PDB file of C-alpha atoms in Angstrom:
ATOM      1  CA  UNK A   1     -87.023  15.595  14.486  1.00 56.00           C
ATOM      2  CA  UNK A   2     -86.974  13.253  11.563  1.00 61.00           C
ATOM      3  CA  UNK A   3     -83.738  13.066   9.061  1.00 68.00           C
ATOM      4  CA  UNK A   4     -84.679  13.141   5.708  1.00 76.00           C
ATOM      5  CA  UNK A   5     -81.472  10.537   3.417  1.00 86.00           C
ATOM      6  CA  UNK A   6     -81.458  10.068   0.123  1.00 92.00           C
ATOM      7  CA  UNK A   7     -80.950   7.135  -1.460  1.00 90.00           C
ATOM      8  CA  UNK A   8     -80.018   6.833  -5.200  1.00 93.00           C
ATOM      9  CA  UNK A   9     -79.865   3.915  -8.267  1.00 91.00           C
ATOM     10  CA  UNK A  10     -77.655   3.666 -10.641  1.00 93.00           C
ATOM     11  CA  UNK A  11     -77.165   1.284 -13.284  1.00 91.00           C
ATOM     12  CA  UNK A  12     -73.563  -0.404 -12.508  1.00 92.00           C
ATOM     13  CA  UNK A  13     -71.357   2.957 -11.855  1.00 94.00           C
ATOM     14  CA  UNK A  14     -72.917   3.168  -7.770  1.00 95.00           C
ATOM     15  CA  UNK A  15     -69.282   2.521  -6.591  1.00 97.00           C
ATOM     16  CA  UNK A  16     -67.177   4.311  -8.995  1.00 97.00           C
ATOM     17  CA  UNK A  17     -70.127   7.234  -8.266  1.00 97.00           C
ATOM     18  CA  UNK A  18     -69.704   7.260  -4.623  1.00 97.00           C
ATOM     19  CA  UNK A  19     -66.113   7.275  -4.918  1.00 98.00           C
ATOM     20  CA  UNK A  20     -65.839  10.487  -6.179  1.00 98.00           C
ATOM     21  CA  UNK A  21     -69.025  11.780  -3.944  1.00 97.00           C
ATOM     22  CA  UNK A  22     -66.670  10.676  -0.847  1.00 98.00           C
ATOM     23  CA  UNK A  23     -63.650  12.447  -2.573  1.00 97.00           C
ATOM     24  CA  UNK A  24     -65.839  15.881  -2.635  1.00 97.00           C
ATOM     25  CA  UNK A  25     -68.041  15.584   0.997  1.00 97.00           C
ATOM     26  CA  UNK A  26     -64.672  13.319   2.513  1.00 97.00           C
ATOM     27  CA  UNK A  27     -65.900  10.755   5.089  1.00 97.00           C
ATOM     28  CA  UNK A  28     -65.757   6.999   4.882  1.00 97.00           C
ATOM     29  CA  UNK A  29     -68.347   4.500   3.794  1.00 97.00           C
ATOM     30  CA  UNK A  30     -70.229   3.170   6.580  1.00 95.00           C
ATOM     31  CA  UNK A  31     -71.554   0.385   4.376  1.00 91.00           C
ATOM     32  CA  UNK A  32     -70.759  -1.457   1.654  1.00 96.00           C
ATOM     33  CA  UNK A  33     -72.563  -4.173   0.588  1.00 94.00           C
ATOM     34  CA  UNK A  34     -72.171  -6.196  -3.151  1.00 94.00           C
ATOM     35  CA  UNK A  35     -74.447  -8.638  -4.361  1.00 91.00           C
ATOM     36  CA  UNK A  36     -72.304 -11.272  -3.602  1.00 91.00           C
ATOM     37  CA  UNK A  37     -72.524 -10.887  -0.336  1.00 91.00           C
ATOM     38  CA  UNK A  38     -75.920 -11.806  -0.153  1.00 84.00           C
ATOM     39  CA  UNK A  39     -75.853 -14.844  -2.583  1.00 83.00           C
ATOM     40  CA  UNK A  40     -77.323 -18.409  -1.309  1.00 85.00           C
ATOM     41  CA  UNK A  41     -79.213 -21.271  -2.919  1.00 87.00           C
ATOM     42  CA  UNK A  42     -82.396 -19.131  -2.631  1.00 82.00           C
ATOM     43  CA  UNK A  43     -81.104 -16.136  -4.261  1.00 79.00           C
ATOM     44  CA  UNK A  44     -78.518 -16.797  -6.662  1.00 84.00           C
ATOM     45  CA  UNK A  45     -76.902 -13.986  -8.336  1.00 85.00           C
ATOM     46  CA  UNK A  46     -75.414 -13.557 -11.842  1.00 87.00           C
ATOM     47  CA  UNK A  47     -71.775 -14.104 -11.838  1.00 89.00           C
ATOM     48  CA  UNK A  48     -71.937 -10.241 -14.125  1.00 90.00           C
ATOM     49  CA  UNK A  49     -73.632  -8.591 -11.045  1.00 90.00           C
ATOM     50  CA  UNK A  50     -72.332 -10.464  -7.541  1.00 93.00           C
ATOM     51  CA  UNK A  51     -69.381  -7.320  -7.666  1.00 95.00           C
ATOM     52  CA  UNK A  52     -72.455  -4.459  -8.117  1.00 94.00           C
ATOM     53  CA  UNK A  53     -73.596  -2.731  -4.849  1.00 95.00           C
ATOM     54  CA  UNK A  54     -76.947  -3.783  -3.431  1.00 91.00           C
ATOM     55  CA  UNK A  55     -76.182  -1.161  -0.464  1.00 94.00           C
ATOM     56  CA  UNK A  56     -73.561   1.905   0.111  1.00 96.00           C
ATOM     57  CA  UNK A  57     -74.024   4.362   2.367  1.00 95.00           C
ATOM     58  CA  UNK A  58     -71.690   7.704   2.687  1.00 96.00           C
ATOM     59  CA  UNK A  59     -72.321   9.972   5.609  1.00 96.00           C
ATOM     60  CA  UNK A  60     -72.382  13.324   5.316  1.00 95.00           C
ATOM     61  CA  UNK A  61     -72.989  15.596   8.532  1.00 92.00           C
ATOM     62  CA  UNK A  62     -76.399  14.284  10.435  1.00 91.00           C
ATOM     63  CA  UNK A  63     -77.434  12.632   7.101  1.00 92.00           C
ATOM     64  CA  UNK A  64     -76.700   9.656   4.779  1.00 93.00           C
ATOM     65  CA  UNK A  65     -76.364   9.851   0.846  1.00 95.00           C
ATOM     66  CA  UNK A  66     -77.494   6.108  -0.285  1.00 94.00           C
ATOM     67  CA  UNK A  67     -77.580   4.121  -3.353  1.00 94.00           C
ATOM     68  CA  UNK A  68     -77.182   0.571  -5.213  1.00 92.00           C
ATOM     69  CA  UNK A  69     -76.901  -0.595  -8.535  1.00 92.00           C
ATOM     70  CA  UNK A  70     -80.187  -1.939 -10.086  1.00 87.00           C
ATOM     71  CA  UNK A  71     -80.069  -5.252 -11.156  1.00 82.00           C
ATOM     72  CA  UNK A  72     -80.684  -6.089 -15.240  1.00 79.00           C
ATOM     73  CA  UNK A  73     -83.694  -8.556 -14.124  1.00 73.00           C
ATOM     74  CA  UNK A  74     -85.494  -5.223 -13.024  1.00 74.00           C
ATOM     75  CA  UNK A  75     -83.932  -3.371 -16.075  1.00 75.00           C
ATOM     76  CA  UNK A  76     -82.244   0.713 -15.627  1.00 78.00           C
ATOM     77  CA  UNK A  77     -82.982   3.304 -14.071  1.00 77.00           C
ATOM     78  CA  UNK A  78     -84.048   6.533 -16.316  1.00 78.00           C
ATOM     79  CA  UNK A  79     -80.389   8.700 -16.076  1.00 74.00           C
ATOM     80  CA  UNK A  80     -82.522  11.903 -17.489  1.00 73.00           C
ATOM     81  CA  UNK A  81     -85.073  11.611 -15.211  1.00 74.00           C
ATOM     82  CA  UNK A  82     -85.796  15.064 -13.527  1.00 66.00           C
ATOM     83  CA  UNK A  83     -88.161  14.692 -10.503  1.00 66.00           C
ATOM     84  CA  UNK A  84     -85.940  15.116  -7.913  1.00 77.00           C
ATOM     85  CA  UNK A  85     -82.628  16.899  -7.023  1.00 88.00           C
ATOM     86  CA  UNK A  86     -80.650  16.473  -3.886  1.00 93.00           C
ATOM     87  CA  UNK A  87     -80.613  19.876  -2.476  1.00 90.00           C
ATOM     88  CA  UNK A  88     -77.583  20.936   0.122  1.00 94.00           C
ATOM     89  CA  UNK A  89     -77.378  23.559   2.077  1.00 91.00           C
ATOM     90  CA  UNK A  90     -74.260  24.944   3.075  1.00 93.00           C
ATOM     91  CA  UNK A  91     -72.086  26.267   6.333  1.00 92.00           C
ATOM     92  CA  UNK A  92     -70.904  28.933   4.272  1.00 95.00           C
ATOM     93  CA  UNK A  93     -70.152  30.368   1.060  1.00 96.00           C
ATOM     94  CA  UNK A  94     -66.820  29.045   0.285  1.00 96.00           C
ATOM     95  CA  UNK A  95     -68.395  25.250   1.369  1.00 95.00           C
ATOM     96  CA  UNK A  96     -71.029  26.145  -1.356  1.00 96.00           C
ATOM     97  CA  UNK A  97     -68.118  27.078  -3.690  1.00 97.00           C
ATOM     98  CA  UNK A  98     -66.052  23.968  -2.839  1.00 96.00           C
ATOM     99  CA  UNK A  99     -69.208  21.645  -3.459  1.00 96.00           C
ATOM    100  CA  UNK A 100     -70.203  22.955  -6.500  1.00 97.00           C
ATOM    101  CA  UNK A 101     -67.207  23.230  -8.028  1.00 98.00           C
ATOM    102  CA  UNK A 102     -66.532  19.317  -6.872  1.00 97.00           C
ATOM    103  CA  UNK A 103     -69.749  18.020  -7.166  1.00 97.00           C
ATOM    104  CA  UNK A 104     -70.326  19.520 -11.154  1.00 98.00           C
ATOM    105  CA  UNK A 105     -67.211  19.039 -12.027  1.00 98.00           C
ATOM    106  CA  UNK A 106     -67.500  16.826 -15.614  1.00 97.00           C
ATOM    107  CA  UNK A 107     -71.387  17.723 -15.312  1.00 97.00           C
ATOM    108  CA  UNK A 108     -73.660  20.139 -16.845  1.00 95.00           C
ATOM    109  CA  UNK A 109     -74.382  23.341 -14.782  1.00 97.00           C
ATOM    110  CA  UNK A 110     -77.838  24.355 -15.216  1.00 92.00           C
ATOM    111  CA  UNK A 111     -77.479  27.342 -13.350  1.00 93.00           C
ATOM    112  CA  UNK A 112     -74.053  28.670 -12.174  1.00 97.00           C
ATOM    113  CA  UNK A 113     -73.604  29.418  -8.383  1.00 97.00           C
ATOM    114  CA  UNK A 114     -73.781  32.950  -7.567  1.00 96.00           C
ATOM    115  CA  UNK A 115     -76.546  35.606  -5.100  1.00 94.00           C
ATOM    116  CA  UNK A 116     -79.696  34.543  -6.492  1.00 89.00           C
ATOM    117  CA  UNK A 117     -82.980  37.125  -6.502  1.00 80.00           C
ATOM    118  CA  UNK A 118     -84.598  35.377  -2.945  1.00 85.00           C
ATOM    119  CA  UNK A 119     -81.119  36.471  -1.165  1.00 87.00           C
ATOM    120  CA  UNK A 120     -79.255  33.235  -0.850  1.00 91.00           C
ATOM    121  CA  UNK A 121     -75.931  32.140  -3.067  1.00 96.00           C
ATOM    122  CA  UNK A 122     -77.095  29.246  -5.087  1.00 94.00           C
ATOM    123  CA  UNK A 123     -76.263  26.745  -8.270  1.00 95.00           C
ATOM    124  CA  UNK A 124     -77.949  24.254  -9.403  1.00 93.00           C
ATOM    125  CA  UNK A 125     -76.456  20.940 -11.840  1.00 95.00           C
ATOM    126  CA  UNK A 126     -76.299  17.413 -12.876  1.00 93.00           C
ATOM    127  CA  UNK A 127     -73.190  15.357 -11.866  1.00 95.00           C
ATOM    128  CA  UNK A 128     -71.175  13.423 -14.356  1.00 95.00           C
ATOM    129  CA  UNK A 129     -73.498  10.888 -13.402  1.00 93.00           C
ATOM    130  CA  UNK A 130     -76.978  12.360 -14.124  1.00 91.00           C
ATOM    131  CA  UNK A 131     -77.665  13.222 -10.685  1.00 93.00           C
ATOM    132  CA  UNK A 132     -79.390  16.684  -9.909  1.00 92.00           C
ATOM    133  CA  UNK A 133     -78.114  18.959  -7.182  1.00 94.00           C
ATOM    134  CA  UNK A 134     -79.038  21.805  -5.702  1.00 93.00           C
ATOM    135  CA  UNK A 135     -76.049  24.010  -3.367  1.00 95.00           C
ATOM    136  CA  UNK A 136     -77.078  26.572  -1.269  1.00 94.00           C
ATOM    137  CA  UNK A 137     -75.890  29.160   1.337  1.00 94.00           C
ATOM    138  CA  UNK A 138     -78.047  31.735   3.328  1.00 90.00           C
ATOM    139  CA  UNK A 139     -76.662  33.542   5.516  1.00 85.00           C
ATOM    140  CA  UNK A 140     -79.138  34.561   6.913  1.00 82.00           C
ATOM    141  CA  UNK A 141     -80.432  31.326   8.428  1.00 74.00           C
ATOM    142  CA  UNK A 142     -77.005  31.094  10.066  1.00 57.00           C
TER     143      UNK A 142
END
């Protein structure tokens, strides 16, 4: 079956943002690419962007969290936007409690984790850097 990743922009904060994702999920980085790195006569890059990421990736389980930093030629990326939330679901209920409690930590919890009416423990927020997140344990899928 197909893995679903999901890859995120940010504008200038992807590293410092990943940093704390890895302190919360642990893991390493299996890629780490800045601007710089791709620089040539062809595609010169602003000395104020060669340190930004073009490409990190953090695994997490079967899956990969993504992102890079948008550069100002394409202008920013909409931090209020709310079309999409990463959603996570959970070994078990202290892993929820662990993630959430990492993950919102300087954020705004929209809905506080805790048994929810469909049967499943669940909270829902936006990290300290605007990005949605769903946590979520059933135990009944286990």
């Amino acid at each position: 079956m197909a893995l679903i990743n999901v890859h995120l922009n940010y504008n200038g904060n992807a590293e410092e943002a990943f940093t704390f994702y890895k302190s919360v999920f642990g893991g390493e980085f299996s890629k780490i690419t800045r601007f710089k790195d791709l620089a040539s006569p062809e595609f010169p890059i602003d000395e104020k962007e060669e340190n930004k990421i073009m490409h990190i990736a953090l695994p997490i389980g079967n899956n990969v969290l993504m992102a890079n930093d948008v550069p100002a030629i394409l202008g920013t990326t909409n931090e209020n936007e709310n079309r999409s939330k990463i959603a996570v679901s959970a070994e078990s209920k202290e892993e929820a409690d662990k993630l959430f409690n990492g993950l919102s930590a300087g954020g705004t919890v929209e809905m506080p984790i805790q048994d929810s009416p469909w049967g499943s423990y669940f909270g829902m927020f936006r990290d300290k850097y605007g990005i949605e997140w769903m946590i979520d344990f059933d135990a009944n899928s286990k």
